[in-house]
Amino acid sequence: MATAPHPDEEATAADGAAMLGPEVVRLRQAKLQSRVLYANPVCMLVTEDKDKASGRNVNNDGLVMLSLNRRRYSCGRVLATRKFELAVAGADLAPLLLRIGKVTGRDTDKFVAMEGVDMEWRPVRGETSRCELVKGSIARVRCHVVAQNEDVDAGHVVFFAQIDDCLVNADAWNGKQFMGPCGLLSFLGSQEFALVKRFPDADAEKKTDAKQGNAAASTVKEEKPKACTDPAQSFGAE
């Protein structure tokens, strides 16, 4: 179910990506597609082996696992269609993310019902998807379900999906890593979000410390946040 090459793509086989015009990049390698969803906490998997422990980093390769409440309308749609799309939200969309779960799409268009939501859908020529993106999204990940488990939790369905297509804002992709212009959102729970930002360059920190006569300093200086109000930073903005 992989997406066929688009006639407008400028292939860059070296990094598994292709430019789709000046603003959008299509990621083709599974390991690169997975990086769009890396904003979750970094974890190490630790196992026991006789008298020692063994550990490694947890990673994925173009696969997605998610759990949906079986009573929710969205869960029913995924069960029926076996496909879904993930819109990676920019920092400006945090308030919308808190509102979206409070409105059902069963009997109404929830984005219309919430009011004030700027829908911006720029279909790529030849696309068949009917999903719309909210302005402020910085990536779109299209997936199809390969397996599901309904035995783990009676109230939820666990879906395992394969990434079929991944489009990201060009200014959020440096050729090998995904990072929104203003950082990435991570959810802490209890209606609280955190902003994930790139760790400052170690060499730059050393030079700064040397100039200040404090080469031994090890503190990480906080970066000045970049304003996120420019519409051009939103996915598909013109």
C-alpha atoms as one frame of an Amber mdcrd trajectory, in Angstrom:
protein
   0.000   0.000   0.000   3.008   2.275  -0.331   2.404   5.541  -2.144   3.560
   5.631  -5.772   6.097   8.321  -6.716   4.482  11.645  -7.484   5.408  13.205
 -10.859   6.459  16.430  -9.152   8.822  14.738  -6.689  12.509  15.564  -6.756
  13.977  12.317  -5.471  16.877  12.389  -3.035  17.598   8.697  -2.621  20.498
   9.266  -0.250  18.245  10.155   2.677  15.063   8.418   1.567  13.125  11.652
   1.090  11.722  13.589  -1.844  10.734  17.226  -2.231   7.111  17.730  -3.248
   7.407  21.374  -4.205   9.227  23.990  -2.106   7.252  23.430   1.115   6.595
  19.711   1.560   8.893  16.702   1.919   7.732  13.101   1.435   9.632  10.614
   3.610  10.000   7.160   2.050  12.270   5.152   4.349  10.401   3.486   7.221
  12.996   4.513   9.813  12.657   8.159   8.738   8.856   8.017   8.768   8.974
   6.799  12.369  10.992   9.848  13.430   7.970  12.067  12.825   6.381  10.387
  15.872   9.442  10.532  18.154   8.117  13.169  20.581   7.239  10.479  23.137
   9.602  10.066  26.118  12.897   8.355  25.291  12.965   4.913  26.937  15.383
   2.039  27.419  14.185  -1.559  27.461  15.818  -3.529  30.297  15.605  -7.328
  30.545  17.051  -9.932  32.902  19.633 -12.512  31.856  20.708 -14.814  34.702
  22.846 -12.637  36.986  22.950  -9.509  34.838  20.676  -6.963  33.219  20.608
  -6.159  29.531  19.268  -2.959  27.999  18.780  -1.182  24.701  16.905   1.793
  23.316  13.302   1.290  22.174  12.750   2.087  18.501  10.358   1.398  15.643
  10.602   1.019  11.888   7.561   2.455  10.179   5.129   0.830  12.627   2.612
   2.559  14.890   0.737   1.189  17.896  -2.167   3.060  19.468  -5.075   2.355
  21.798  -8.601   3.728  21.263 -11.631   3.602  23.540 -14.024   1.183  21.823
 -17.003   3.408  22.690 -15.601   6.341  20.739 -16.868   7.137  17.259 -13.314
   7.366  15.903 -12.574   3.818  17.056 -15.567   2.553  15.097 -14.379   4.340
  11.973 -10.895   2.811  12.234 -12.429  -0.645  12.710 -14.615  -0.119   9.634
 -12.083   1.443   7.252  -8.840  -0.128   8.566  -7.002   3.131   7.942  -6.378
   6.510   9.558  -4.165   9.583   9.334  -2.137  11.262  12.056  -1.685  15.036
  11.930   1.333  16.081  13.989   0.286  19.242  15.782   2.413  22.361  15.954
   2.823  24.165  19.275   0.018  26.596  18.417  -2.552  23.778  18.427  -2.294
  22.863  22.131  -5.598  24.615  23.030  -7.392  22.849  20.158  -6.112  19.452
  21.286  -7.790  19.970  24.653 -11.096  20.850  22.963 -11.211  18.189  20.292
 -11.910  15.298  22.660 -14.917  17.072  24.164 -16.928  17.100  20.917 -18.192
  13.944  19.200 -18.067  13.471  15.449 -20.831  10.863  15.482 -23.663  13.225
  14.558 -21.854  16.380  13.465 -18.680  17.758  11.912 -16.725  18.375  15.102
 -14.412  20.936  13.509 -17.437  23.017  12.505 -19.068  22.517  15.901 -15.983
  23.766  17.762 -15.900  27.017  15.738 -12.791  29.040  15.091 -10.884  26.050
  13.687  -9.010  26.924  10.508  -9.169  23.921   8.178  -6.602  24.067   5.408
  -6.672  21.196   2.938  -4.275  21.327   0.025  -4.550  17.935  -1.681  -1.490
  16.733  -3.490  -2.343  16.019  -7.122  -3.480  12.416  -7.521  -4.168  11.855
  -3.813  -7.268   9.888  -2.791  -7.394  10.815   0.897 -10.480  12.668   2.106
  -8.967  13.598   5.468  -8.535  17.287   6.182  -5.695  18.902   8.073  -6.032
  21.598  10.681  -3.879  24.619   9.922  -0.897  24.459  12.250  -0.194  20.767
  11.618   3.418  20.208  10.606   3.212  16.619   9.327   0.725  14.078   8.023
   1.227  10.340   8.522  -1.089   7.994   6.608  -1.434   4.472   8.032  -3.316
   1.218   7.512  -4.151  -1.288  10.249  -2.252  -4.582  10.047  -3.497  -6.135
  13.301  -5.607  -5.398  16.359  -6.015  -6.792  19.853  -9.223  -6.503  21.851
  -8.234  -8.872  24.686  -5.723  -6.699  26.548  -8.314  -4.201  27.795 -12.058
  -4.794  27.602 -12.652  -1.075  27.117 -10.050  -0.395  24.428  -8.862  -1.708
  21.083  -5.108  -1.815  20.490  -4.264  -1.182  16.835  -0.998  -2.019  15.075
  -0.520  -0.049  11.863   1.986   0.373   9.055   2.936   3.827   7.770   2.055
   4.133   4.068   2.890   7.780   3.433   4.492  10.594   5.389   4.511  14.282
   4.407   6.262  16.897   6.529   6.800  20.631   6.342  10.124  21.318   4.654
  11.173  23.652   7.485  10.584  20.836  10.003  12.940  18.351   8.290  16.720
  18.788   8.177  17.406  15.763   5.985  17.512  13.157   8.744  15.550  14.494
  11.732  12.093  15.922  12.356  11.699  18.993  14.559   8.970  21.599  14.307
  10.045  25.245  13.907   8.947  25.876  17.491   9.517  22.393  18.914   7.194
  19.402  19.257   4.330  18.873  21.678   4.403  16.037  24.199   1.450  15.281
  26.495   2.055  15.118  30.255  -1.508  14.200  31.236  -4.146  16.148  33.184
  -4.530  18.618  30.282  -0.873  19.663  30.389   1.598  19.741  27.487   5.374
  20.042  27.288   7.428  21.511  24.462  10.218  19.271  23.168  13.108  21.227
  21.677  16.452  20.326  20.154  19.272  19.991  22.677  21.777  22.861  22.239
  24.892  21.996  20.256  27.640  20.790  22.613  30.495  22.433  20.671  28.695
  25.771  20.640  28.233  25.520  24.405  31.957  24.899  24.942  32.891  27.961
  22.872  30.446  30.097  24.821  31.811  28.854  28.149  35.401  29.547  27.050
  34.573  33.119  26.104  33.047  33.645  29.515  36.109  32.207  31.230  34.097
  29.320  32.551  35.166  26.351  30.452  34.149  23.947  33.194  30.530  25.043
  33.244  28.139  22.263  32.326  24.784  23.987  32.474  22.637  24.038  29.357
  21.507  27.507  28.398  17.862  27.923  27.550  17.129  28.927  23.971  14.930
  31.915  23.351  11.599  30.542  22.096  10.736  31.306  18.511   7.371  32.889
  17.792   4.908  30.462  16.224   2.386  32.850  14.760   3.697  32.938  11.194
   1.172  31.088   8.975   4.041  29.989   6.741   5.136  27.649   9.537   1.886
  25.688   9.265   1.599  22.552   7.173   0.694  23.426   3.610   0.557  27.177
   4.239   0.836  29.393   1.207
